[in-house]
mmCIF file of C-alpha atoms in Angstrom:
data_model
loop_
_atom_site.group_PDB
_atom_site.id
_atom_site.type_symbol
_atom_site.label_atom_id
_atom_site.label_comp_id
_atom_site.label_asym_id
_atom_site.label_seq_id
_atom_site.Cartn_x
_atom_site.Cartn_y
_atom_site.Cartn_z
ATOM 1 C CA VAL A 204 203.146 206.242 167.903
ATOM 2 C CA GLN A 205 201.484 204.421 164.998
ATOM 3 C CA LEU A 206 199.732 207.647 163.987
ATOM 4 C CA ALA A 207 202.833 209.842 164.307
ATOM 5 C CA GLY A 208 204.438 211.323 161.203
ATOM 6 C CA GLN A 209 207.836 210.596 162.720
ATOM 7 C CA ALA A 210 208.783 208.413 165.696
ATOM 8 C CA VAL A 211 212.122 208.125 167.499
ATOM 9 C CA CYS A 212 213.045 205.523 170.123
ATOM 10 C CA ILE A 213 214.288 207.436 173.153
ATOM 11 C CA GLY A 214 215.464 204.446 175.206
ATOM 12 C CA PRO A 215 214.456 201.145 176.814
ATOM 13 C CA ALA A 216 211.273 200.526 178.782
ATOM 14 C CA ARG A 217 212.421 201.729 182.198
ATOM 15 C CA ALA A 218 211.155 205.294 182.668
ATOM 16 C CA ALA A 219 214.507 206.419 184.072
ATOM 17 C CA ASP A 220 216.143 205.400 180.778
ATOM 18 C CA SER A 221 213.562 206.989 178.482
ATOM 19 C CA TYR A 222 210.698 209.279 179.515
ATOM 20 C CA LEU A 223 212.651 210.687 182.469
ATOM 21 C CA ASN A 224 215.890 211.070 180.504
ATOM 22 C CA GLN A 225 215.944 214.810 179.898
ATOM 23 C CA ASP A 226 219.098 214.783 177.756
ATOM 24 C CA ALA A 227 217.653 212.144 175.412
ATOM 25 C CA LEU A 228 214.373 214.019 175.003
ATOM 26 C CA LEU A 229 216.042 217.364 174.331
ATOM 27 C CA THR A 230 218.525 215.813 171.899
ATOM 28 C CA VAL A 231 215.698 214.197 169.911
ATOM 29 C CA ALA A 232 213.609 217.400 169.994
ATOM 30 C CA LYS A 233 216.461 219.436 168.533
ATOM 31 C CA ALA A 234 217.471 216.771 166.009
ATOM 32 C CA THR A 235 213.924 216.504 164.622
ATOM 33 C CA GLY A 236 213.350 220.268 164.429
ATOM 34 C CA CYS A 237 210.728 220.570 167.185
ATOM 35 C CA ASP A 238 210.011 224.054 168.449
ATOM 36 C CA GLY A 239 207.784 222.953 171.334
ATOM 37 C CA VAL A 240 207.534 220.146 173.876
ATOM 38 C CA HIS A 241 204.168 219.032 175.305
ATOM 39 C CA PRO A 242 204.861 216.986 178.448
ATOM 40 C CA GLY A 243 201.427 215.347 178.764
ATOM 41 C CA TYR A 244 200.329 214.505 182.322
ATOM 42 C CA GLY A 245 203.034 212.147 183.570
ATOM 43 C CA PHE A 246 206.792 211.712 183.792
ATOM 44 C CA LEU A 247 208.428 215.163 183.429
ATOM 45 C CA SER A 248 205.203 217.175 183.179
ATOM 46 C CA GLU A 249 205.720 218.787 186.615
ATOM 47 C CA ASN A 250 209.519 218.870 186.571
ATOM 48 C CA ALA A 251 210.752 222.456 186.938
ATOM 49 C CA ASP A 252 214.298 221.586 185.830
ATOM 50 C CA PHE A 253 212.973 220.117 182.579
ATOM 51 C CA ALA A 254 210.900 223.243 181.889
ATOM 52 C CA ASP A 255 214.064 225.322 182.434
ATOM 53 C CA ALA A 256 216.119 222.973 180.239
ATOM 54 C CA CYS A 257 213.602 223.304 177.397
ATOM 55 C CA ALA A 258 213.822 227.100 177.608
ATOM 56 C CA ALA A 259 217.628 226.979 177.657
ATOM 57 C CA ALA A 260 217.564 224.757 174.548
ATOM 58 C CA GLY A 261 215.340 227.251 172.701
ATOM 59 C CA LEU A 262 212.261 225.003 172.927
ATOM 60 C CA THR A 263 208.847 226.172 174.118
ATOM 61 C CA PHE A 264 207.714 224.119 177.111
ATOM 62 C CA ILE A 265 203.936 223.861 176.712
ATOM 63 C CA GLY A 266 203.156 224.537 180.340
ATOM 64 C CA PRO A 267 204.133 226.937 183.122
ATOM 65 C CA SER A 268 207.617 228.268 183.784
ATOM 66 C CA GLY A 269 210.082 226.357 185.921
ATOM 67 C CA ASP A 270 209.688 229.014 188.599
ATOM 68 C CA ALA A 271 205.892 228.577 188.736
ATOM 69 C CA ILE A 272 206.280 224.777 188.858
ATOM 70 C CA ARG A 273 208.664 225.116 191.802
ATOM 71 C CA LYS A 274 206.306 227.414 193.684
ATOM 72 C CA ALA A 275 203.302 225.145 193.189
ATOM 73 C CA GLY A 276 205.163 221.827 193.060
ATOM 74 C CA SER A 277 206.584 222.022 196.566
ATOM 75 C CA LYS A 278 203.331 221.361 198.347
ATOM 76 C CA SER A 279 204.644 222.682 201.653
ATOM 77 C CA ALA A 280 205.858 225.937 200.035
ATOM 78 C CA ALA A 281 202.587 226.202 198.086
ATOM 79 C CA ARG A 282 200.639 226.085 201.363
ATOM 80 C CA ASP A 283 202.571 229.127 202.581
ATOM 81 C CA LEU A 284 201.928 230.982 199.315
ATOM 82 C CA MET A 285 198.208 230.208 199.452
ATOM 83 C CA ARG A 286 197.900 231.307 203.045
ATOM 84 C CA ALA A 287 199.561 234.609 202.139
ATOM 85 C CA ALA A 288 197.181 235.018 199.168
ATOM 86 C CA GLY A 289 194.107 234.494 201.334
ATOM 87 C CA VAL A 290 193.308 230.986 200.037
ATOM 88 C CA PRO A 291 192.147 228.692 202.894
ATOM 89 C CA VAL A 292 194.491 225.774 203.707
ATOM 90 C CA THR A 293 194.145 222.822 206.074
ATOM 91 C CA PRO A 294 195.962 223.165 209.422
ATOM 92 C CA GLY A 295 199.367 221.519 209.086
ATOM 93 C CA SER A 296 203.120 221.635 209.562
ATOM 94 C CA ASP A 297 205.005 224.894 209.513
ATOM 95 C CA GLY A 298 207.879 223.264 211.402
ATOM 96 C CA PRO A 299 208.826 219.792 212.719
ATOM 97 C CA VAL A 300 206.291 217.146 211.732
ATOM 98 C CA ALA A 301 205.967 215.538 215.172
ATOM 99 C CA SER A 302 205.146 218.794 216.987
ATOM 100 C CA ALA A 303 202.722 219.782 214.192
ATOM 101 C CA ALA A 304 200.838 216.504 214.599
ATOM 102 C CA GLU A 305 200.337 217.210 218.289
ATOM 103 C CA SER A 306 199.109 220.743 217.632
ATOM 104 C CA VAL A 307 196.571 219.948 214.867
ATOM 105 C CA GLY A 308 195.428 216.668 216.429
ATOM 106 C CA TYR A 309 195.101 213.180 214.976
ATOM 107 C CA PRO A 310 194.316 211.767 212.447
ATOM 108 C CA VAL A 311 196.882 213.412 210.157
ATOM 109 C CA LEU A 312 198.235 212.870 206.659
ATOM 110 C CA LEU A 313 201.947 212.708 205.898
ATOM 111 C CA LYS A 314 202.514 213.904 202.336
ATOM 112 C CA ALA A 315 205.479 214.133 199.991
ATOM 113 C CA SER A 316 206.140 217.756 199.128
ATOM 114 C CA ALA A 317 206.898 216.806 195.497
ATOM 115 C CA GLY A 318 204.239 214.091 195.363
ATOM 116 C CA GLY A 319 201.347 213.304 193.060
ATOM 117 C CA GLY A 320 199.179 210.407 191.916
ATOM 118 C CA GLY A 321 198.568 209.265 195.480
ATOM 119 C CA ARG A 322 202.242 208.405 196.070
ATOM 120 C CA GLY A 323 204.190 209.367 199.189
ATOM 121 C CA ILE A 324 201.069 209.677 201.379
ATOM 122 C CA ARG A 325 200.471 207.936 204.723
ATOM 123 C CA ARG A 326 197.633 208.281 207.224
ATOM 124 C CA CYS A 327 198.451 208.325 210.938
ATOM 125 C CA ASP A 328 195.757 207.866 213.553
ATOM 126 C CA ARG A 329 198.033 207.697 216.634
ATOM 127 C CA PRO A 330 201.339 209.250 217.711
ATOM 128 C CA GLU A 331 202.978 205.818 217.844
ATOM 129 C CA ASP A 332 202.304 205.317 214.095
ATOM 130 C CA LEU A 333 204.076 208.511 213.075
ATOM 131 C CA SER A 334 207.706 207.390 213.017
ATOM 132 C CA ALA A 335 207.231 204.275 210.849
ATOM 133 C CA ALA A 336 204.796 206.020 208.485
ATOM 134 C CA PHE A 337 207.186 208.945 208.097
ATOM 135 C CA ALA A 338 210.061 206.616 207.112
ATOM 136 C CA GLU A 339 207.866 204.709 204.625
ATOM 137 C CA ALA A 340 206.456 207.818 202.960
ATOM 138 C CA LYS A 341 209.896 209.450 202.815
ATOM 139 C CA ALA A 342 211.416 206.384 201.097
ATOM 140 C CA GLU A 343 208.526 206.174 198.603
ATOM 141 C CA ALA A 344 208.815 209.888 197.823
ATOM 142 C CA GLN A 345 212.556 209.561 197.168
ATOM 143 C CA ALA A 346 211.998 206.562 194.863
ATOM 144 C CA CYS A 347 209.109 208.139 192.911
ATOM 145 C CA PHE A 348 210.073 211.802 192.755
ATOM 146 C CA GLY A 349 213.755 212.031 193.698
ATOM 147 C CA ASN A 350 212.729 214.348 196.559
ATOM 148 C CA ASP A 351 212.026 213.092 200.093
ATOM 149 C CA GLU A 352 210.823 216.359 201.636
ATOM 150 C CA MET A 353 207.681 215.708 203.694
ATOM 151 C CA TYR A 354 204.994 217.814 205.321
ATOM 152 C CA LEU A 355 201.934 217.078 207.413
ATOM 153 C CA GLU A 356 198.353 218.273 207.414
ATOM 154 C CA LYS A 357 195.213 217.645 209.408
ATOM 155 C CA LEU A 358 193.152 214.826 207.882
ATOM 156 C CA VAL A 359 189.701 216.100 206.947
ATOM 157 C CA LEU A 360 187.462 213.086 207.453
ATOM 158 C CA ARG A 361 185.006 212.165 204.676
ATOM 159 C CA PRO A 362 185.655 215.244 202.503
ATOM 160 C CA ARG A 363 184.791 215.739 198.866
ATOM 161 C CA HIS A 364 187.668 216.214 196.426
ATOM 162 C CA ILE A 365 186.737 219.212 194.274
ATOM 163 C CA GLU A 366 189.104 220.735 191.729
ATOM 164 C CA PHE A 367 188.951 223.789 189.480
ATOM 165 C CA GLN A 368 190.438 224.049 186.001
ATOM 166 C CA VAL A 369 192.342 227.278 185.407
ATOM 167 C CA LEU A 370 193.828 228.959 182.340
ATOM 168 C CA ALA A 371 196.367 231.780 182.556
ATOM 169 C CA ASP A 372 198.303 233.661 179.894
ATOM 170 C CA ARG A 373 201.567 235.606 180.167
ATOM 171 C CA TYR A 374 199.717 238.922 180.272
ATOM 172 C CA GLY A 375 198.186 238.339 183.693
ATOM 173 C CA ASN A 376 194.764 237.121 182.503
ATOM 174 C CA VAL A 377 193.541 234.219 184.665
ATOM 175 C CA ILE A 378 190.161 232.459 184.484
ATOM 176 C CA HIS A 379 188.663 229.233 185.766
ATOM 177 C CA LEU A 380 186.534 226.823 183.746
ATOM 178 C CA GLY A 381 184.417 225.417 186.522
ATOM 179 C CA ASP A 382 184.782 222.463 188.800
ATOM 180 C CA ARG A 383 185.153 218.687 188.788
ATOM 181 C CA ASP A 384 184.148 216.244 191.527
ATOM 182 C CA CYS A 385 186.866 213.585 191.866
ATOM 183 C CA SER A 386 185.776 212.044 195.170
ATOM 184 C CA VAL A 387 185.456 208.425 193.980
ATOM 185 C CA GLN A 388 189.019 207.208 194.551
ATOM 186 C CA ARG A 389 191.030 204.174 195.491
ATOM 187 C CA ARG A 390 194.268 204.695 197.406
ATOM 188 C CA ASN A 391 194.151 208.453 196.742
ATOM 189 C CA GLN A 392 193.913 207.843 192.979
ATOM 190 C CA LYS A 393 190.819 208.923 191.081
ATOM 191 C CA LEU A 394 188.493 206.382 189.452
ATOM 192 C CA ILE A 395 185.433 208.402 188.393
ATOM 193 C CA GLU A 396 185.311 212.148 187.763
ATOM 194 C CA GLU A 397 182.402 214.377 186.868
ATOM 195 C CA ALA A 398 181.644 217.978 186.018
ATOM 196 C CA PRO A 399 180.070 219.998 187.442
ATOM 197 C CA ALA A 400 180.010 218.849 191.094
ATOM 198 C CA ARG A 401 176.454 218.187 192.222
ATOM 199 C CA CYS A 402 177.238 219.199 195.822
ATOM 200 C CA LEU A 403 178.185 222.831 195.057
ATOM 201 C CA THR A 404 175.712 225.680 195.325
ATOM 202 C CA PRO A 405 176.178 228.551 192.836
ATOM 203 C CA GLU A 406 177.478 230.730 195.685
ATOM 204 C CA LEU A 407 180.028 228.131 196.828
ATOM 205 C CA ARG A 408 181.128 227.478 193.232
ATOM 206 C CA GLU A 409 181.766 231.203 192.816
ATOM 207 C CA ARG A 410 183.784 231.393 196.057
ATOM 208 C CA MET A 411 185.894 228.325 195.214
ATOM 209 C CA GLY A 412 186.445 229.520 191.641
ATOM 210 C CA ALA A 413 187.656 232.899 192.906
ATOM 211 C CA ALA A 414 190.036 231.116 195.296
ATOM 212 C CA ALA A 415 191.384 229.005 192.413
ATOM 213 C CA VAL A 416 192.110 232.154 190.387
ATOM 214 C CA LYS A 417 193.843 233.698 193.422
ATOM 215 C CA ALA A 418 195.945 230.553 193.773
ATOM 216 C CA ALA A 419 197.073 230.682 190.136
ATOM 217 C CA LYS A 420 197.965 234.362 190.429
ATOM 218 C CA ALA A 421 199.913 233.711 193.647
ATOM 219 C CA VAL A 422 202.396 231.445 191.816
ATOM 220 C CA GLY A 423 202.595 233.615 188.679
ATOM 221 C CA TYR A 424 200.994 230.836 186.671
ATOM 222 C CA GLU A 425 200.854 230.505 182.890
ATOM 223 C CA ASN A 426 199.071 227.835 180.784
ATOM 224 C CA ALA A 427 196.531 225.215 181.930
ATOM 225 C CA GLY A 428 196.519 224.000 185.526
ATOM 226 C CA THR A 429 194.293 222.618 188.247
ATOM 227 C CA VAL A 430 193.702 223.848 191.784
ATOM 228 C CA GLU A 431 192.508 221.053 194.076
ATOM 229 C CA PHE A 432 190.421 221.564 197.204
ATOM 230 C CA LEU A 433 188.989 219.452 199.981
ATOM 231 C CA LEU A 434 185.374 220.334 200.749
ATOM 232 C CA ASP A 435 184.352 219.805 204.363
ATOM 233 C CA PRO A 436 181.277 217.605 205.036
ATOM 234 C CA ASP A 437 179.443 220.775 206.116
ATOM 235 C CA ARG A 438 179.700 221.951 202.448
ATOM 236 C CA GLU A 439 180.668 225.396 203.696
ATOM 237 C CA HIS A 440 184.401 225.199 204.371
ATOM 238 C CA PHE A 441 186.981 224.242 201.767
ATOM 239 C CA TYR A 442 190.751 223.970 201.905
ATOM 240 C CA PHE A 443 193.500 224.222 199.315
ATOM 241 C CA MET A 444 195.125 220.829 198.838
ATOM 242 C CA GLU A 445 197.540 221.251 195.931
ATOM 243 C CA MET A 446 198.025 222.714 192.483
ATOM 244 C CA ASN A 447 198.744 220.481 189.515
ATOM 245 C CA THR A 448 200.908 222.375 187.046
ATOM 246 C CA ARG A 449 199.843 220.403 183.961
ATOM 247 C CA ILE A 450 196.838 219.184 182.037
ATOM 248 C CA GLN A 451 194.872 216.637 184.119
ATOM 249 C CA VAL A 452 193.864 213.119 183.112
ATOM 250 C CA GLU A 453 190.242 214.186 183.636
ATOM 251 C CA HIS A 454 190.392 217.394 181.583
ATOM 252 C CA GLY A 455 187.910 215.886 179.106
ATOM 253 C CA VAL A 456 184.884 216.311 181.379
ATOM 254 C CA THR A 457 185.588 220.052 181.565
ATOM 255 C CA GLU A 458 185.920 220.199 177.773
ATOM 256 C CA LEU A 459 182.514 218.529 177.396
ATOM 257 C CA VAL A 460 180.623 220.906 179.730
ATOM 258 C CA THR A 461 182.358 224.130 178.617
ATOM 259 C CA GLY A 462 182.987 223.448 174.922
ATOM 260 C CA VAL A 463 186.577 224.666 175.407
ATOM 261 C CA ASP A 464 189.401 222.576 173.908
ATOM 262 C CA LEU A 465 191.966 222.800 176.714
ATOM 263 C CA VAL A 466 194.938 221.435 174.772
ATOM 264 C CA ARG A 467 194.248 223.956 172.001
ATOM 265 C CA GLN A 468 194.280 226.657 174.683
ATOM 266 C CA GLN A 469 197.593 225.312 175.969
ATOM 267 C CA LEU A 470 199.129 225.626 172.509
ATOM 268 C CA ARG A 471 197.728 229.136 172.013
ATOM 269 C CA ILE A 472 199.045 230.342 175.376
ATOM 270 C CA ALA A 473 202.461 228.748 174.813
ATOM 271 C CA SER A 474 202.593 230.540 171.434
ATOM 272 C CA GLY A 475 202.330 233.863 173.255
ATOM 273 C CA LEU A 476 198.697 234.601 172.451
ATOM 274 C CA ALA A 477 196.438 236.258 175.002
ATOM 275 C CA LEU A 478 193.349 234.459 176.291
ATOM 276 C CA ARG A 479 190.313 235.270 174.174
ATOM 277 C CA LEU A 480 188.018 233.854 176.843
ATOM 278 C CA ARG A 481 186.854 236.031 179.694
ATOM 279 C CA GLN A 482 185.374 234.672 182.908
ATOM 280 C CA GLU A 483 181.870 235.774 181.888
ATOM 281 C CA ASP A 484 182.231 233.768 178.638
ATOM 282 C CA VAL A 485 182.544 230.493 180.572
ATOM 283 C CA THR A 486 179.251 228.660 181.077
ATOM 284 C CA LEU A 487 178.693 225.088 182.242
ATOM 285 C CA GLN A 488 176.166 223.244 180.074
ATOM 286 C CA GLY A 489 174.929 219.727 180.834
ATOM 287 C CA HIS A 490 176.852 217.092 182.751
ATOM 288 C CA ALA A 491 179.875 214.865 182.014
ATOM 289 C CA ILE A 492 181.286 211.775 183.699
ATOM 290 C CA GLU A 493 184.583 209.997 183.072
ATOM 291 C CA CYS A 494 185.439 206.423 184.070
ATOM 292 C CA ARG A 495 189.097 205.479 184.074
ATOM 293 C CA ILE A 496 189.593 201.976 182.718
ATOM 294 C CA ASN A 497 192.616 200.517 184.499
ATOM 295 C CA ALA A 498 194.351 197.205 183.834
ATOM 296 C CA GLU A 499 193.935 196.005 187.395
ATOM 297 C CA ASP A 500 191.951 193.492 189.420
ATOM 298 C CA PRO A 501 189.820 195.152 192.141
ATOM 299 C CA VAL A 502 189.143 191.744 193.723
ATOM 300 C CA GLN A 503 192.886 191.244 194.225
ATOM 301 C CA GLY A 504 193.475 194.578 195.927
ATOM 302 C CA PHE A 505 193.703 196.494 192.611
ATOM 303 C CA ARG A 506 196.723 194.444 191.546
ATOM 304 C CA PRO A 507 198.023 195.668 188.143
ATOM 305 C CA CYS A 508 197.255 193.146 185.368
ATOM 306 C CA PRO A 509 198.957 194.231 182.130
ATOM 307 C CA GLY A 510 199.009 191.893 179.135
ATOM 308 C CA ARG A 511 197.856 191.304 175.577
ATOM 309 C CA VAL A 512 194.520 192.638 174.329
ATOM 310 C CA ASP A 513 192.914 189.646 172.603
ATOM 311 C CA PHE A 514 189.693 191.450 171.672
ATOM 312 C CA LEU A 515 188.530 195.027 172.173
ATOM 313 C CA HIS A 516 185.291 196.901 171.577
ATOM 314 C CA PHE A 517 184.749 200.492 172.730
ATOM 315 C CA PRO A 518 181.306 202.142 173.027
ATOM 316 C CA GLY A 519 180.290 205.005 170.747
ATOM 317 C CA GLY A 520 177.405 207.211 169.709
ATOM 318 C CA PRO A 521 176.200 210.707 170.622
ATOM 319 C CA GLY A 522 177.612 212.106 173.850
ATOM 320 C CA VAL A 523 180.337 209.447 174.109
ATOM 321 C CA ARG A 524 184.083 210.057 173.961
ATOM 322 C CA VAL A 525 186.864 207.481 174.359
ATOM 323 C CA ASP A 526 190.525 208.403 174.866
ATOM 324 C CA SER A 527 192.781 205.341 174.559
ATOM 325 C CA CYS A 528 195.802 203.845 172.830
ATOM 326 C CA LEU A 529 194.435 200.277 172.972
ATOM 327 C CA TYR A 530 193.539 198.093 169.975
ATOM 328 C CA SER A 531 192.923 194.393 169.469
ATOM 329 C CA GLY A 532 196.254 192.575 169.455
ATOM 330 C CA CYS A 533 198.291 195.224 171.299
ATOM 331 C CA GLU A 534 200.377 194.592 174.402
ATOM 332 C CA LEU A 535 199.805 196.783 177.447
ATOM 333 C CA SER A 536 203.214 197.370 179.028
ATOM 334 C CA PRO A 537 203.824 196.529 182.700
ATOM 335 C CA TYR A 538 206.296 199.400 182.999
ATOM 336 C CA TYR A 539 203.954 202.372 183.317
ATOM 337 C CA ASP A 540 200.648 203.437 184.848
ATOM 338 C CA SER A 541 197.819 200.875 184.727
ATOM 339 C CA MET A 542 195.337 203.286 183.085
ATOM 340 C CA ALA A 543 194.421 201.868 179.683
ATOM 341 C CA ALA A 544 191.506 204.066 178.559
ATOM 342 C CA LYS A 545 189.151 206.862 179.547
ATOM 343 C CA ILE A 546 185.458 206.551 178.728
ATOM 344 C CA LEU A 547 183.496 209.813 178.914
ATOM 345 C CA ALA A 548 179.759 210.387 178.666
ATOM 346 C CA TYR A 549 177.874 213.667 178.295
ATOM 347 C CA ALA A 550 174.150 214.530 178.432
ATOM 348 C CA PRO A 551 171.894 217.475 179.381
ATOM 349 C CA THR A 552 171.297 216.177 182.936
ATOM 350 C CA ARG A 553 173.351 214.198 185.435
ATOM 351 C CA MET A 554 170.921 211.272 185.545
ATOM 352 C CA GLU A 555 170.917 210.999 181.751
ATOM 353 C CA THR A 556 174.721 211.018 181.840
ATOM 354 C CA ILE A 557 174.775 208.242 184.448
ATOM 355 C CA ARG A 558 172.442 206.135 182.276
ATOM 356 C CA ARG A 559 174.579 206.810 179.201
ATOM 357 C CA MET A 560 177.751 205.810 181.043
ATOM 358 C CA ARG A 561 176.102 202.591 182.261
ATOM 359 C CA ARG A 562 175.315 201.758 178.648
ATOM 360 C CA CYS A 563 178.908 202.552 177.659
ATOM 361 C CA LEU A 564 180.287 200.165 180.262
ATOM 362 C CA GLU A 565 177.818 197.473 179.165
ATOM 363 C CA GLU A 566 179.104 197.800 175.590
ATOM 364 C CA PHE A 567 182.785 198.006 176.524
ATOM 365 C CA THR A 568 184.481 194.648 175.978
ATOM 366 C CA LEU A 569 188.123 193.806 176.638
ATOM 367 C CA GLU A 570 189.374 190.229 176.587
ATOM 368 C CA GLY A 571 192.906 189.410 177.666
ATOM 369 C CA PHE A 572 193.262 190.830 181.183
ATOM 370 C CA PRO A 573 191.045 192.101 184.033
ATOM 371 C CA THR A 574 189.971 195.755 184.299
ATOM 372 C CA ASN A 575 188.080 197.845 186.839
ATOM 373 C CA ALA A 576 185.154 198.425 184.429
ATOM 374 C CA GLU A 577 182.761 196.188 186.357
ATOM 375 C CA LEU A 578 183.549 198.014 189.599
ATOM 376 C CA SER A 579 182.802 201.364 187.926
ATOM 377 C CA TYR A 580 179.539 199.904 186.610
ATOM 378 C CA GLN A 581 178.512 198.845 190.136
ATOM 379 C CA ILE A 582 179.386 202.303 191.500
ATOM 380 C CA LEU A 583 177.088 203.920 188.914
ATOM 381 C CA TYR A 584 174.163 201.976 190.434
ATOM 382 C CA HIS A 585 175.020 202.751 194.060
ATOM 383 C CA PRO A 586 172.427 204.988 195.775
ATOM 384 C CA GLU A 587 175.135 207.190 197.301
ATOM 385 C CA PHE A 588 176.641 207.877 193.871
ATOM 386 C CA ILE A 589 173.244 208.487 192.265
ATOM 387 C CA LEU A 590 172.458 211.061 194.967
ATOM 388 C CA GLY A 591 175.846 212.724 194.439
ATOM 389 C CA GLU A 592 176.839 212.089 198.055
ATOM 390 C CA CYS A 593 180.158 210.236 197.553
ATOM 391 C CA THR A 594 183.132 211.312 199.642
ATOM 392 C CA THR A 595 186.760 210.185 199.350
ATOM 393 C CA ALA A 596 185.872 207.439 201.880
ATOM 394 C CA PHE A 597 183.210 205.948 199.564
ATOM 395 C CA LEU A 598 185.099 202.854 198.374
ATOM 396 C CA ASP A 599 186.474 202.021 201.836
ATOM 397 C CA GLU A 600 183.014 202.314 203.381
ATOM 398 C CA HIS A 601 181.237 200.241 200.741
#
């Protein structure tokens, strides 16, 4: 906001009164002469009604159409679309949840159809857990997304979380920009992401990339998006998990290894320009890692710890990128997500990148409230991480 040429207060701190208030946002956009709206990666970024409202107001929504968001955003409906398009999906519910759980076998995951960010998800290991978990997840989904539709899928134990970045224009051109490994997570929320995934062979990367392109075409996608897969421990079988119809928090690691500015591509596509990039133009060079710096205390169960930044020093130098709004003396609000910064490192090899990121975290200093930086630093020294063997169960197991 400090760097903006013009800033308008859209409401008080509660998201429902400001960043989720569609009428306020559209009124301000029209009053200030905007011709486009970039929704970022939170709040209304995956809201189909908002995309439609922007179009109705004569504003370009810098993202996919409302129709594409609906197709991909309902995770249960997206599963059906993917199955029809020949994209592998995990066994799950095509009818009542309870009968589906019996047919696919426990453990299972209950998931909010409109969910994201790890919200509205519950694991069930036994039939007797299903009823209470269903009620909890349904209530959380209604509170977070205003939609309590639930579905169920077989829980793949100790998978890797691999996602593919896609770009699509309105002329039917769709490409992918390689993969990201997002397996290091806490409570289904990513902590460390890297590109490319060390566990993928060239053949498997090609198969998964082709499936990601199929997925984007199946929903009639336009703009930047991400297709997320679970990779089985056998490293042969993968399953469609969901499609994120927006730019991702971790898009920076893809930018570093491909040299493609994804937000620039978003603006070009939204302006009606065709993709200049072809699939054969996309090459992955070197390795990139991102650590999310969250205002939270891992020792206290990742309890959010917002507050005042008394002193701040970010790392720098070749191959280092920092995305953050923090500065010494600022207040980090308790009202929104706990992520306070993203530190990215890039180098020719993965081991060099790991060493560079360790140095970055050694240099990073924030006084005023706890962060997860020390935890990330410890992970970067763990043998399992160094070998590239982390699964989504990594933090629970260690």
